[in-house]
Amino acid sequence: MSIVTLLPFIVLIGAMFLMTRSAKKKQQAAAQMRDEMQPGTGVRTIGGMYATVKEVGDETVLLEVAPGTHAVYAKNAIGAVLDDAEYNRIVHGDEPDAETVVPDDASSLTESAEASEDVKPDLTKKVEAAEADTAVEKDGKADGETEAK
């Protein structure tokens, strides 16, 4: 047997070793993160629910999912441990303190206070009359209509 015939097997074994090694490091990092949970810490579960840690057991965690509502989760169900600022920003909508911005010119000082306030866009879906008219096809039938035979 020559080294050329063994080369594909060696490369395959090396690739498998590298993939399992990186997965093992990720698992260790996740386990360390879960072990560092303390009561009062904000967490996100793997299902995307945000909650506050109340008690930490060996294999389970007691989470407060709403004021006065507690649920027991497996430690493996914790997807991320969040710092206080990020948890408050996501759950309570708290904005971090913005730094004071000094303008380079005086033109921004003449804007009205109403123009400088943040305007939230209307994200609701609205059907215009023109869009309803376009639902009729060229032959006079609406979408999905067929002739009865």
CSV table of C-alpha atoms in Angstrom, one decimal:
chain,number,residue,atom,x,y,z
A,1,MET,CA,0.0,0.0,0.0
A,2,SER,CA,1.3,3.4,-0.9
A,3,ILE,CA,0.8,6.7,1.0
A,4,VAL,CA,-1.4,8.0,-1.9
A,5,THR,CA,-4.1,5.4,-1.2
A,6,LEU,CA,-4.1,6.2,2.5
A,7,LEU,CA,-4.2,10.0,2.1
A,8,PRO,CA,-8.0,10.4,1.6
A,9,PHE,CA,-8.6,8.4,4.8
A,10,ILE,CA,-6.0,10.5,6.8
A,11,VAL,CA,-7.7,13.7,5.6
A,12,LEU,CA,-11.1,12.4,6.5
A,13,ILE,CA,-10.0,11.4,10.0
A,14,GLY,CA,-8.3,14.8,10.5
A,15,ALA,CA,-11.4,16.7,9.4
A,16,MET,CA,-13.6,14.6,11.8
A,17,PHE,CA,-11.2,15.3,14.6
A,18,LEU,CA,-11.3,19.1,14.0
A,19,MET,CA,-15.1,19.2,13.8
A,20,THR,CA,-15.6,17.2,17.0
A,21,ARG,CA,-13.0,19.4,18.8
A,22,SER,CA,-14.7,22.6,18.0
A,23,ALA,CA,-18.1,21.2,18.9
A,24,LYS,CA,-16.7,20.0,22.2
A,25,LYS,CA,-15.3,23.5,23.0
A,26,LYS,CA,-18.7,25.1,22.3
A,27,GLN,CA,-20.4,22.6,24.6
A,28,GLN,CA,-17.9,23.4,27.4
A,29,ALA,CA,-18.4,27.1,26.9
A,30,ALA,CA,-22.2,26.7,27.2
A,31,ALA,CA,-21.9,24.5,30.3
A,32,GLN,CA,-19.6,27.1,31.9
A,33,MET,CA,-22.1,29.9,31.1
A,34,ARG,CA,-24.9,27.9,32.7
A,35,ASP,CA,-22.8,27.1,35.8
A,36,GLU,CA,-22.2,30.9,36.3
A,37,MET,CA,-25.9,31.7,36.5
A,38,GLN,CA,-26.9,33.4,39.7
A,39,PRO,CA,-30.4,34.3,41.1
A,40,GLY,CA,-31.5,37.7,39.6
A,41,THR,CA,-29.7,37.1,36.3
A,42,GLY,CA,-31.7,37.6,33.1
A,43,VAL,CA,-31.6,34.6,30.7
A,44,ARG,CA,-33.0,33.6,27.3
A,45,THR,CA,-34.2,30.0,26.9
A,46,ILE,CA,-33.5,28.0,23.7
A,47,GLY,CA,-37.2,28.6,22.9
A,48,GLY,CA,-36.6,32.4,22.9
A,49,MET,CA,-38.3,33.2,26.2
A,50,TYR,CA,-36.8,35.8,28.4
A,51,ALA,CA,-36.9,35.3,32.2
A,52,THR,CA,-35.2,36.0,35.5
A,53,VAL,CA,-33.4,33.3,37.4
A,54,LYS,CA,-34.8,32.7,40.9
A,55,GLU,CA,-33.1,29.5,42.0
A,56,VAL,CA,-30.3,27.4,40.5
A,57,GLY,CA,-30.3,23.6,41.2
A,58,ASP,CA,-28.0,20.8,40.0
A,59,GLU,CA,-29.9,20.0,36.9
A,60,THR,CA,-32.8,22.5,36.9
A,61,VAL,CA,-33.4,26.3,37.1
A,62,LEU,CA,-36.4,28.1,38.6
A,63,LEU,CA,-37.3,31.0,36.3
A,64,GLU,CA,-39.7,33.9,36.8
A,65,VAL,CA,-41.3,34.2,33.4
A,66,ALA,CA,-43.7,37.0,34.5
A,67,PRO,CA,-44.2,38.8,37.8
A,68,GLY,CA,-45.4,36.1,40.2
A,69,THR,CA,-45.2,33.3,37.6
A,70,HIS,CA,-42.5,30.7,38.1
A,71,ALA,CA,-41.5,27.8,35.9
A,72,VAL,CA,-38.9,25.0,36.3
A,73,TYR,CA,-36.6,24.5,33.4
A,74,ALA,CA,-33.7,22.1,32.7
A,75,LYS,CA,-30.3,23.9,32.8
A,76,ASN,CA,-29.7,22.7,29.2
A,77,ALA,CA,-32.8,24.8,28.1
A,78,ILE,CA,-30.9,28.1,28.9
A,79,GLY,CA,-29.6,29.5,25.6
A,80,ALA,CA,-27.9,32.6,26.9
A,81,VAL,CA,-27.2,34.4,30.1
A,82,LEU,CA,-27.7,38.1,29.6
A,83,ASP,CA,-26.1,41.1,31.3
A,84,ASP,CA,-28.4,43.5,33.1
A,85,ALA,CA,-28.3,46.2,30.5
A,86,GLU,CA,-29.1,43.9,27.6
A,87,TYR,CA,-31.9,42.1,29.5
A,88,ASN,CA,-33.5,45.5,30.5
A,89,ARG,CA,-33.2,46.8,26.9
A,90,ILE,CA,-34.9,43.7,25.5
A,91,VAL,CA,-37.6,43.0,28.1
A,92,HIS,CA,-38.4,46.5,29.5
A,93,GLY,CA,-37.5,48.6,26.4
A,94,ASP,CA,-35.0,50.6,28.4
A,95,GLU,CA,-32.7,52.6,26.2
A,96,PRO,CA,-29.0,53.0,27.2
A,97,ASP,CA,-28.0,56.5,28.2
A,98,ALA,CA,-27.2,58.4,25.1
A,99,GLU,CA,-24.0,60.6,25.0
A,100,THR,CA,-24.5,64.3,24.6
A,101,VAL,CA,-23.8,65.2,21.0
A,102,VAL,CA,-22.4,68.5,20.2
A,103,PRO,CA,-23.2,69.7,16.7
A,104,ASP,CA,-20.5,71.0,14.4
A,105,ASP,CA,-22.6,73.9,13.1
A,106,ALA,CA,-25.5,76.0,14.3
A,107,SER,CA,-28.0,74.7,11.7
A,108,SER,CA,-29.2,71.8,13.9
A,109,LEU,CA,-30.0,74.3,16.7
A,110,THR,CA,-32.7,75.9,14.6
A,111,GLU,CA,-34.8,72.7,14.1
A,112,SER,CA,-38.1,72.6,16.0
A,113,ALA,CA,-38.5,70.3,18.9
A,114,GLU,CA,-41.2,68.3,17.1
A,115,ALA,CA,-38.9,67.5,14.2
A,116,SER,CA,-36.2,66.2,16.5
A,117,GLU,CA,-38.5,63.7,18.3
A,118,ASP,CA,-38.4,60.2,17.0
A,119,VAL,CA,-41.4,59.3,14.8
A,120,LYS,CA,-42.3,55.7,14.9
A,121,PRO,CA,-43.4,54.3,11.5
A,122,ASP,CA,-46.9,52.8,11.1
A,123,LEU,CA,-46.2,49.1,10.5
A,124,THR,CA,-49.8,48.1,10.1
A,125,LYS,CA,-50.9,46.6,6.8
A,126,LYS,CA,-53.2,48.8,4.8
A,127,VAL,CA,-55.1,47.8,1.7
A,128,GLU,CA,-55.5,50.7,-0.7
A,129,ALA,CA,-58.5,50.9,-3.0
A,130,ALA,CA,-56.1,50.9,-6.0
A,131,GLU,CA,-54.6,47.6,-4.9
A,132,ALA,CA,-58.1,46.1,-4.6
A,133,ASP,CA,-58.8,47.1,-8.1
A,134,THR,CA,-55.7,45.4,-9.4
A,135,ALA,CA,-57.0,42.0,-8.1
A,136,VAL,CA,-59.3,41.9,-11.2
A,137,GLU,CA,-57.5,40.2,-14.1
A,138,LYS,CA,-57.6,41.3,-17.7
A,139,ASP,CA,-60.5,39.0,-18.6
A,140,GLY,CA,-62.7,40.5,-15.9
A,141,LYS,CA,-62.4,37.6,-13.4
A,142,ALA,CA,-61.0,38.1,-10.0
A,143,ASP,CA,-58.1,35.9,-8.7
A,144,GLY,CA,-59.2,32.4,-8.3
A,145,GLU,CA,-62.5,32.7,-10.2
A,146,THR,CA,-63.2,30.2,-12.9
A,147,GLU,CA,-66.0,29.7,-15.4
A,148,ALA,CA,-68.6,27.1,-14.5
A,149,LYS,CA,-69.1,24.6,-17.3
